[in-house]
Amino acid sequence: MLLTIDVGNTNITLGVYEGEKLSGTFRMTTKQQRTSDEYGFTICEILEHGKIRPKQIKDVIIASVVPDIMHSLTNGIIKYLELKPLVVSAGIKTGIRIVTENPKEIGPDRIVDAVAGYELYGGPVIVVDYGTATTYDLIGPNGTFEAGITAPGIETSARSLWGGTAMLPAIEIKKPKGILAKETISSMQAGLVYGTIGETEYIIRKIKEASGYENAKVVATGGLGRIIAQETDSIDVYNPELTLQGLRMIYFKNRRHRE
């Protein structure tokens, strides 16, 4: 079994693959400070709760946008799973060629999403990831990472609303009954959800116009992406496991070097 780990700014998502089959997904928070023992023990405990014995894991691959936790996380995996993880970084084989001005600025998570988007749906493809930030990445017809746009994520925008405004409460992020809100909570929900739908449609339209890829497929992922994907025809496919699938693909592209 292969353990894939996506370290985001808010959550760490773990996926266990048996061949091409995803056997289980699990989440833990990123923000909490943990020692290598805590990481190793927690991961083993999560796997066992999912009826997966840690000894069944034969290799691990990680993509992380949080460098500060990587020392503890990798050492915890080495100590408790007795495996040295493959980390998505410069020099790893991905099958994607980055043609932006500074390729090193492209985050590992975006590269992984680009790999999965291109491998699964072909190119040109626009991958939209609704995470802590909302990212829009364009992969050309020959597998080139051509451009990326970064916007505040839905939850990030929501937290800035209630965190920076004394009279606005923390709310559940969901689509309200209608856009003509008549009280505070639904007015915030309307602004967040409809605002993101509008942003999505406009940015996708402008990407297609500027690139000339009018028929580019649009693939969305990320926890809150489902809410947006259900409400707009600009998104063709919603794939919640896109990042984990990309990690599995990258692992197999590099497996020969691991053996």
PDB file of C-alpha atoms in Angstrom:
ATOM      1  CA  MET A   1       0.000   0.000   0.000  1.00  0.00           C
ATOM      2  CA  LEU A   2       1.083   3.577  -0.737  1.00  0.00           C
ATOM      3  CA  LEU A   3       0.465   6.385   1.742  1.00  0.00           C
ATOM      4  CA  THR A   4      -0.014   9.768   0.047  1.00  0.00           C
ATOM      5  CA  ILE A   5       0.160  12.890   2.227  1.00  0.00           C
ATOM      6  CA  ASP A   6      -0.977  16.357   1.160  1.00  0.00           C
ATOM      7  CA  VAL A   7       0.172  18.969   3.693  1.00  0.00           C
ATOM      8  CA  GLY A   8      -1.921  22.104   3.290  1.00  0.00           C
ATOM      9  CA  ASN A   9      -1.975  25.283   5.336  1.00  0.00           C
ATOM     10  CA  THR A  10      -5.112  24.187   7.189  1.00  0.00           C
ATOM     11  CA  ASN A  11      -5.287  20.390   6.970  1.00  0.00           C
ATOM     12  CA  ILE A  12      -3.064  17.397   6.318  1.00  0.00           C
ATOM     13  CA  THR A  13      -4.900  14.909   4.094  1.00  0.00           C
ATOM     14  CA  LEU A  14      -3.775  11.291   4.004  1.00  0.00           C
ATOM     15  CA  GLY A  15      -4.799   8.836   1.291  1.00  0.00           C
ATOM     16  CA  VAL A  16      -3.992   5.131   1.207  1.00  0.00           C
ATOM     17  CA  TYR A  17      -3.751   3.485  -2.206  1.00  0.00           C
ATOM     18  CA  GLU A  18      -3.763  -0.203  -3.029  1.00  0.00           C
ATOM     19  CA  GLY A  19      -2.637  -0.069  -6.653  1.00  0.00           C
ATOM     20  CA  GLU A  20      -4.908   2.517  -8.272  1.00  0.00           C
ATOM     21  CA  LYS A  21      -7.682   2.046  -5.707  1.00  0.00           C
ATOM     22  CA  LEU A  22      -8.046   4.620  -2.957  1.00  0.00           C
ATOM     23  CA  SER A  23      -8.728   2.537   0.148  1.00  0.00           C
ATOM     24  CA  GLY A  24      -9.260   5.389   2.597  1.00  0.00           C
ATOM     25  CA  THR A  25      -8.785   9.109   3.259  1.00  0.00           C
ATOM     26  CA  PHE A  26      -8.081  10.770   6.601  1.00  0.00           C
ATOM     27  CA  ARG A  27      -7.496  14.319   7.845  1.00  0.00           C
ATOM     28  CA  MET A  28      -5.591  15.987  10.648  1.00  0.00           C
ATOM     29  CA  THR A  29      -4.958  19.657  11.395  1.00  0.00           C
ATOM     30  CA  THR A  30      -1.778  21.331  10.182  1.00  0.00           C
ATOM     31  CA  LYS A  31      -1.643  24.276  12.565  1.00  0.00           C
ATOM     32  CA  GLN A  32      -1.063  22.253  15.712  1.00  0.00           C
ATOM     33  CA  GLN A  33       2.626  21.921  16.655  1.00  0.00           C
ATOM     34  CA  ARG A  34       3.662  18.276  16.933  1.00  0.00           C
ATOM     35  CA  THR A  35       6.869  16.396  17.623  1.00  0.00           C
ATOM     36  CA  SER A  36       8.070  13.589  15.341  1.00  0.00           C
ATOM     37  CA  ASP A  37       6.720  11.063  17.878  1.00  0.00           C
ATOM     38  CA  GLU A  38       3.323  12.743  17.867  1.00  0.00           C
ATOM     39  CA  TYR A  39       3.188  12.720  14.057  1.00  0.00           C
ATOM     40  CA  GLY A  40       4.290   9.110  13.816  1.00  0.00           C
ATOM     41  CA  PHE A  41       1.958   7.877  16.548  1.00  0.00           C
ATOM     42  CA  THR A  42      -1.022   9.872  15.248  1.00  0.00           C
ATOM     43  CA  ILE A  43      -0.578   8.601  11.681  1.00  0.00           C
ATOM     44  CA  CYS A  44      -0.328   4.985  12.906  1.00  0.00           C
ATOM     45  CA  GLU A  45      -3.404   5.467  15.092  1.00  0.00           C
ATOM     46  CA  ILE A  46      -5.389   6.967  12.194  1.00  0.00           C
ATOM     47  CA  LEU A  47      -4.408   4.095   9.885  1.00  0.00           C
ATOM     48  CA  GLU A  48      -5.334   1.450  12.462  1.00  0.00           C
ATOM     49  CA  HIS A  49      -8.690   3.144  13.059  1.00  0.00           C
ATOM     50  CA  GLY A  50      -9.259   2.781   9.300  1.00  0.00           C
ATOM     51  CA  LYS A  51      -8.435  -0.931   9.581  1.00  0.00           C
ATOM     52  CA  ILE A  52      -5.072  -0.469   7.843  1.00  0.00           C
ATOM     53  CA  ARG A  53      -2.064  -1.930   9.612  1.00  0.00           C
ATOM     54  CA  PRO A  54       0.958   0.411   9.497  1.00  0.00           C
ATOM     55  CA  LYS A  55       3.095  -2.524   8.307  1.00  0.00           C
ATOM     56  CA  GLN A  56       0.906  -2.712   5.179  1.00  0.00           C
ATOM     57  CA  ILE A  57       2.277   0.684   4.079  1.00  0.00           C
ATOM     58  CA  LYS A  58       5.209   0.010   1.742  1.00  0.00           C
ATOM     59  CA  ASP A  59       6.028   3.581   0.697  1.00  0.00           C
ATOM     60  CA  VAL A  60       5.082   7.212   1.375  1.00  0.00           C
ATOM     61  CA  ILE A  61       4.964  10.348  -0.793  1.00  0.00           C
ATOM     62  CA  ILE A  62       4.425  13.878   0.532  1.00  0.00           C
ATOM     63  CA  ALA A  63       3.582  17.239  -1.034  1.00  0.00           C
ATOM     64  CA  SER A  64       3.804  20.104   1.449  1.00  0.00           C
ATOM     65  CA  VAL A  65       3.296  23.864   1.398  1.00  0.00           C
ATOM     66  CA  VAL A  66       4.270  24.115   5.089  1.00  0.00           C
ATOM     67  CA  PRO A  67       8.057  23.712   5.323  1.00  0.00           C
ATOM     68  CA  ASP A  68       8.135  24.275   9.105  1.00  0.00           C
ATOM     69  CA  ILE A  69       6.551  20.910   9.932  1.00  0.00           C
ATOM     70  CA  MET A  70       8.463  18.765   7.452  1.00  0.00           C
ATOM     71  CA  HIS A  71      11.364  17.834   9.756  1.00  0.00           C
ATOM     72  CA  SER A  72       9.044  16.464  12.449  1.00  0.00           C
ATOM     73  CA  LEU A  73       6.658  14.858   9.952  1.00  0.00           C
ATOM     74  CA  THR A  74       9.325  13.031   7.929  1.00  0.00           C
ATOM     75  CA  ASN A  75      11.172  11.888  11.052  1.00  0.00           C
ATOM     76  CA  GLY A  76       7.931  10.606  12.537  1.00  0.00           C
ATOM     77  CA  ILE A  77       7.277   8.562   9.390  1.00  0.00           C
ATOM     78  CA  ILE A  78      10.830   7.207   9.369  1.00  0.00           C
ATOM     79  CA  LYS A  79      10.612   6.222  13.038  1.00  0.00           C
ATOM     80  CA  TYR A  80       7.112   4.736  13.146  1.00  0.00           C
ATOM     81  CA  LEU A  81       6.559   3.424   9.604  1.00  0.00           C
ATOM     82  CA  GLU A  82      10.259   2.653   9.015  1.00  0.00           C
ATOM     83  CA  LEU A  83      10.039   4.285   5.580  1.00  0.00           C
ATOM     84  CA  LYS A  84      11.811   7.298   4.123  1.00  0.00           C
ATOM     85  CA  PRO A  85       9.136   9.347   2.339  1.00  0.00           C
ATOM     86  CA  LEU A  86       9.491  10.687  -1.193  1.00  0.00           C
ATOM     87  CA  VAL A  87       8.960  14.469  -1.038  1.00  0.00           C
ATOM     88  CA  VAL A  88       7.691  16.389  -4.062  1.00  0.00           C
ATOM     89  CA  SER A  89      10.384  19.000  -4.692  1.00  0.00           C
ATOM     90  CA  ALA A  90      12.670  20.370  -7.401  1.00  0.00           C
ATOM     91  CA  GLY A  91      14.229  17.625  -9.496  1.00  0.00           C
ATOM     92  CA  ILE A  92      11.461  15.066  -9.024  1.00  0.00           C
ATOM     93  CA  LYS A  93       9.994  13.538 -12.178  1.00  0.00           C
ATOM     94  CA  THR A  94       6.437  14.798 -12.805  1.00  0.00           C
ATOM     95  CA  GLY A  95       5.832  14.783 -16.548  1.00  0.00           C
ATOM     96  CA  ILE A  96       4.850  18.467 -16.333  1.00  0.00           C
ATOM     97  CA  ARG A  97       7.128  21.173 -17.758  1.00  0.00           C
ATOM     98  CA  ILE A  98       6.850  24.530 -15.995  1.00  0.00           C
ATOM     99  CA  VAL A  99       7.235  27.507 -18.338  1.00  0.00           C
ATOM    100  CA  THR A 100       6.460  30.346 -15.902  1.00  0.00           C
ATOM    101  CA  GLU A 101       9.085  33.021 -15.202  1.00  0.00           C
ATOM    102  CA  ASN A 102      10.252  31.374 -11.963  1.00  0.00           C
ATOM    103  CA  PRO A 103       9.361  27.668 -11.856  1.00  0.00           C
ATOM    104  CA  LYS A 104      10.641  27.324  -8.266  1.00  0.00           C
ATOM    105  CA  GLU A 105       7.822  29.598  -7.078  1.00  0.00           C
ATOM    106  CA  ILE A 106       5.162  27.063  -8.074  1.00  0.00           C
ATOM    107  CA  GLY A 107       4.016  25.210  -4.955  1.00  0.00           C
ATOM    108  CA  PRO A 108       4.225  21.398  -4.793  1.00  0.00           C
ATOM    109  CA  ASP A 109       0.458  21.171  -4.321  1.00  0.00           C
ATOM    110  CA  ARG A 110      -0.131  23.005  -7.597  1.00  0.00           C
ATOM    111  CA  ILE A 111       2.320  20.797  -9.449  1.00  0.00           C
ATOM    112  CA  VAL A 112       0.608  17.686  -8.085  1.00  0.00           C
ATOM    113  CA  ASP A 113      -2.827  18.999  -9.116  1.00  0.00           C
ATOM    114  CA  ALA A 114      -1.443  19.860 -12.564  1.00  0.00           C
ATOM    115  CA  VAL A 115      -0.109  16.315 -13.002  1.00  0.00           C
ATOM    116  CA  ALA A 116      -3.442  14.747 -12.082  1.00  0.00           C
ATOM    117  CA  GLY A 117      -5.468  17.232 -14.126  1.00  0.00           C
ATOM    118  CA  TYR A 118      -3.381  16.643 -17.245  1.00  0.00           C
ATOM    119  CA  GLU A 119      -3.061  12.860 -16.847  1.00  0.00           C
ATOM    120  CA  LEU A 120      -6.771  12.336 -16.163  1.00  0.00           C
ATOM    121  CA  TYR A 121      -8.375  14.917 -18.442  1.00  0.00           C
ATOM    122  CA  GLY A 122      -5.744  15.858 -21.022  1.00  0.00           C
ATOM    123  CA  GLY A 123      -4.744  19.350 -22.044  1.00  0.00           C
ATOM    124  CA  PRO A 124      -5.421  22.142 -22.173  1.00  0.00           C
ATOM    125  CA  VAL A 125      -6.926  21.983 -18.700  1.00  0.00           C
ATOM    126  CA  ILE A 126      -7.625  24.571 -16.019  1.00  0.00           C
ATOM    127  CA  VAL A 127      -7.330  23.219 -12.479  1.00  0.00           C
ATOM    128  CA  VAL A 128      -9.124  25.158  -9.738  1.00  0.00           C
ATOM    129  CA  ASP A 129      -8.279  24.228  -6.135  1.00  0.00           C
ATOM    130  CA  TYR A 130     -10.508  25.667  -3.403  1.00  0.00           C
ATOM    131  CA  GLY A 131      -8.211  25.542  -0.389  1.00  0.00           C
ATOM    132  CA  THR A 132      -6.793  28.126   2.026  1.00  0.00           C
ATOM    133  CA  ALA A 133      -6.142  30.019  -1.195  1.00  0.00           C
ATOM    134  CA  THR A 134      -8.177  29.502  -4.354  1.00  0.00           C
ATOM    135  CA  THR A 135      -5.773  28.731  -7.187  1.00  0.00           C
ATOM    136  CA  TYR A 136      -6.393  28.644 -10.936  1.00  0.00           C
ATOM    137  CA  ASP A 137      -3.680  26.859 -12.932  1.00  0.00           C
ATOM    138  CA  LEU A 138      -3.446  26.508 -16.699  1.00  0.00           C
ATOM    139  CA  ILE A 139      -1.812  23.412 -18.206  1.00  0.00           C
ATOM    140  CA  GLY A 140      -1.357  23.523 -21.957  1.00  0.00           C
ATOM    141  CA  PRO A 141      -2.047  20.824 -24.564  1.00  0.00           C
ATOM    142  CA  ASN A 142       1.496  19.431 -24.283  1.00  0.00           C
ATOM    143  CA  GLY A 143       1.594  19.240 -20.497  1.00  0.00           C
ATOM    144  CA  THR A 144       3.187  22.635 -19.874  1.00  0.00           C
ATOM    145  CA  PHE A 145       2.322  24.566 -16.707  1.00  0.00           C
ATOM    146  CA  GLU A 146       1.720  27.923 -18.357  1.00  0.00           C
ATOM    147  CA  ALA A 147       0.187  30.227 -15.748  1.00  0.00           C
ATOM    148  CA  GLY A 148      -1.329  30.408 -12.282  1.00  0.00           C
ATOM    149  CA  ILE A 149      -3.689  32.814 -10.528  1.00  0.00           C
ATOM    150  CA  THR A 150      -3.996  32.994  -6.725  1.00  0.00           C
ATOM    151  CA  ALA A 151      -7.001  34.411  -4.854  1.00  0.00           C
ATOM    152  CA  PRO A 152      -8.104  34.307  -1.194  1.00  0.00           C
ATOM    153  CA  GLY A 153      -9.829  31.041  -0.296  1.00  0.00           C
ATOM    154  CA  ILE A 154     -13.482  30.961   0.768  1.00  0.00           C
ATOM    155  CA  GLU A 155     -12.675  30.153   4.400  1.00  0.00           C
ATOM    156  CA  THR A 156      -9.867  32.721   4.438  1.00  0.00           C
ATOM    157  CA  SER A 157     -12.299  35.393   3.244  1.00  0.00           C
ATOM    158  CA  ALA A 158     -14.897  34.255   5.773  1.00  0.00           C
ATOM    159  CA  ARG A 159     -12.439  34.411   8.690  1.00  0.00           C
ATOM    160  CA  SER A 160     -11.364  37.909   7.695  1.00  0.00           C
ATOM    161  CA  LEU A 161     -15.032  38.941   7.722  1.00  0.00           C
ATOM    162  CA  TRP A 162     -15.879  37.804  11.219  1.00  0.00           C
ATOM    163  CA  GLY A 163     -12.361  38.261  12.585  1.00  0.00           C
ATOM    164  CA  GLY A 164     -11.983  41.845  11.457  1.00  0.00           C
ATOM    165  CA  THR A 165     -15.557  43.024  11.979  1.00  0.00           C
ATOM    166  CA  ALA A 166     -16.847  43.202  15.552  1.00  0.00           C
ATOM    167  CA  MET A 167     -20.534  42.739  14.758  1.00  0.00           C
ATOM    168  CA  LEU A 168     -20.302  39.873  12.252  1.00  0.00           C
ATOM    169  CA  PRO A 169     -20.523  36.307  13.655  1.00  0.00           C
ATOM    170  CA  ALA A 170     -18.679  33.133  12.596  1.00  0.00           C
ATOM    171  CA  ILE A 171     -20.960  31.247  10.196  1.00  0.00           C
ATOM    172  CA  GLU A 172     -21.318  27.979   8.323  1.00  0.00           C
ATOM    173  CA  ILE A 173     -20.214  28.383   4.725  1.00  0.00           C
ATOM    174  CA  LYS A 174     -23.069  27.213   2.525  1.00  0.00           C
ATOM    175  CA  LYS A 175     -25.296  28.530  -0.218  1.00  0.00           C
ATOM    176  CA  PRO A 176     -28.262  30.454   1.228  1.00  0.00           C
ATOM    177  CA  LYS A 177     -31.792  30.095  -0.111  1.00  0.00           C
ATOM    178  CA  GLY A 178     -31.350  33.109  -2.352  1.00  0.00           C
ATOM    179  CA  ILE A 179     -29.110  36.079  -3.027  1.00  0.00           C
ATOM    180  CA  LEU A 180     -31.624  38.607  -1.662  1.00  0.00           C
ATOM    181  CA  ALA A 181     -30.640  38.043   1.962  1.00  0.00           C
ATOM    182  CA  LYS A 182     -32.761  39.570   4.715  1.00  0.00           C
ATOM    183  CA  GLU A 183     -30.552  38.930   7.780  1.00  0.00           C
ATOM    184  CA  THR A 184     -26.872  38.880   8.699  1.00  0.00           C
ATOM    185  CA  ILE A 185     -25.954  35.205   8.402  1.00  0.00           C
ATOM    186  CA  SER A 186     -27.554  34.611   4.996  1.00  0.00           C
ATOM    187  CA  SER A 187     -26.157  37.941   3.750  1.00  0.00           C
ATOM    188  CA  MET A 188     -22.625  36.757   4.635  1.00  0.00           C
ATOM    189  CA  GLN A 189     -23.260  33.358   3.062  1.00  0.00           C
ATOM    190  CA  ALA A 190     -24.577  35.023  -0.081  1.00  0.00           C
ATOM    191  CA  GLY A 191     -21.550  37.291  -0.350  1.00  0.00           C
ATOM    192  CA  LEU A 192     -19.075  34.439   0.166  1.00  0.00           C
ATOM    193  CA  VAL A 193     -20.703  31.813  -2.056  1.00  0.00           C
ATOM    194  CA  TYR A 194     -22.082  33.981  -4.866  1.00  0.00           C
ATOM    195  CA  GLY A 195     -18.963  36.116  -4.746  1.00  0.00           C
ATOM    196  CA  THR A 196     -16.794  33.038  -5.272  1.00  0.00           C
ATOM    197  CA  ILE A 197     -19.040  31.794  -8.069  1.00  0.00           C
ATOM    198  CA  GLY A 198     -18.694  35.165  -9.802  1.00  0.00           C
ATOM    199  CA  GLU A 199     -14.925  35.178  -9.294  1.00  0.00           C
ATOM    200  CA  THR A 200     -14.677  31.632 -10.662  1.00  0.00           C
ATOM    201  CA  GLU A 201     -16.674  32.352 -13.792  1.00  0.00           C
ATOM    202  CA  TYR A 202     -14.864  35.612 -14.535  1.00  0.00           C
ATOM    203  CA  ILE A 203     -11.318  34.281 -14.009  1.00  0.00           C
ATOM    204  CA  ILE A 204     -11.974  31.133 -16.042  1.00  0.00           C
ATOM    205  CA  ARG A 205     -13.423  33.212 -18.871  1.00  0.00           C
ATOM    206  CA  LYS A 206     -10.428  35.566 -18.858  1.00  0.00           C
ATOM    207  CA  ILE A 207      -7.940  32.646 -18.773  1.00  0.00           C
ATOM    208  CA  LYS A 208      -9.599  31.123 -21.827  1.00  0.00           C
ATOM    209  CA  GLU A 209      -9.653  34.457 -23.659  1.00  0.00           C
ATOM    210  CA  ALA A 210      -6.021  35.305 -22.891  1.00  0.00           C
ATOM    211  CA  SER A 211      -4.647  31.837 -23.657  1.00  0.00           C
ATOM    212  CA  GLY A 212      -6.792  31.102 -26.695  1.00  0.00           C
ATOM    213  CA  TYR A 213      -7.736  27.740 -25.148  1.00  0.00           C
ATOM    214  CA  GLU A 214     -11.472  28.317 -25.427  1.00  0.00           C
ATOM    215  CA  ASN A 215     -12.196  24.590 -25.137  1.00  0.00           C
ATOM    216  CA  ALA A 216      -9.979  23.949 -22.106  1.00  0.00           C
ATOM    217  CA  LYS A 217     -11.527  21.517 -19.635  1.00  0.00           C
ATOM    218  CA  VAL A 218     -12.040  22.968 -16.148  1.00  0.00           C
ATOM    219  CA  VAL A 219     -11.472  20.663 -13.179  1.00  0.00           C
ATOM    220  CA  ALA A 220     -12.175  21.714  -9.593  1.00  0.00           C
ATOM    221  CA  THR A 221     -10.972  20.206  -6.337  1.00  0.00           C
ATOM    222  CA  GLY A 222     -10.725  21.179  -2.671  1.00  0.00           C
ATOM    223  CA  GLY A 223     -13.171  20.768   0.190  1.00  0.00           C
ATOM    224  CA  LEU A 224     -15.465  23.692  -0.575  1.00  0.00           C
ATOM    225  CA  GLY A 225     -15.137  23.249  -4.316  1.00  0.00           C
ATOM    226  CA  ARG A 226     -18.228  21.052  -4.378  1.00  0.00           C
ATOM    227  CA  ILE A 227     -20.454  23.979  -3.351  1.00  0.00           C
ATOM    228  CA  ILE A 228     -19.134  26.128  -6.193  1.00  0.00           C
ATOM    229  CA  ALA A 229     -18.987  23.370  -8.819  1.00  0.00           C
ATOM    230  CA  GLN A 230     -22.683  22.613  -8.291  1.00  0.00           C
ATOM    231  CA  GLU A 231     -23.623  26.220  -9.046  1.00  0.00           C
ATOM    232  CA  THR A 232     -21.753  27.061 -12.250  1.00  0.00           C
ATOM    233  CA  ASP A 233     -21.445  25.668 -15.750  1.00  0.00           C
ATOM    234  CA  SER A 234     -17.889  27.047 -15.924  1.00  0.00           C
ATOM    235  CA  ILE A 235     -16.628  23.957 -14.063  1.00  0.00           C
ATOM    236  CA  ASP A 236     -16.762  20.697 -16.028  1.00  0.00           C
ATOM    237  CA  VAL A 237     -15.616  18.220 -13.376  1.00  0.00           C
ATOM    238  CA  TYR A 238     -15.368  18.212  -9.587  1.00  0.00           C
ATOM    239  CA  ASN A 239     -12.779  15.731  -8.308  1.00  0.00           C
ATOM    240  CA  PRO A 240     -12.245  15.862  -4.520  1.00  0.00           C
ATOM    241  CA  GLU A 241      -9.338  13.403  -4.670  1.00  0.00           C
ATOM    242  CA  LEU A 242      -7.364  15.125  -7.434  1.00  0.00           C
ATOM    243  CA  THR A 243      -4.332  15.956  -5.263  1.00  0.00           C
ATOM    244  CA  LEU A 244      -4.060  12.449  -3.819  1.00  0.00           C
ATOM    245  CA  GLN A 245      -4.358  10.993  -7.325  1.00  0.00           C
ATOM    246  CA  GLY A 246      -1.584  13.309  -8.495  1.00  0.00           C
ATOM    247  CA  LEU A 247       0.653  12.138  -5.652  1.00  0.00           C
ATOM    248  CA  ARG A 248       0.071   8.513  -6.622  1.00  0.00           C
ATOM    249  CA  MET A 249       0.920   9.293 -10.253  1.00  0.00           C
ATOM    250  CA  ILE A 250       4.132  11.104  -9.313  1.00  0.00           C
ATOM    251  CA  TYR A 251       5.151   8.247  -7.047  1.00  0.00           C
ATOM    252  CA  PHE A 252       4.892   5.730  -9.870  1.00  0.00           C
ATOM    253  CA  LYS A 253       6.833   8.037 -12.211  1.00  0.00           C
ATOM    254  CA  ASN A 254       9.677   7.968  -9.669  1.00  0.00           C
ATOM    255  CA  ARG A 255       9.340   4.430  -8.312  1.00  0.00           C
ATOM    256  CA  ARG A 256      12.244   3.043 -10.352  1.00  0.00           C
ATOM    257  CA  HIS A 257      14.566   5.478  -8.564  1.00  0.00           C
ATOM    258  CA  ARG A 258      13.227   4.293  -5.193  1.00  0.00           C
ATOM    259  CA  GLU A 259      13.896   0.602  -5.747  1.00  0.00           C
TER     260      GLU A 259
END
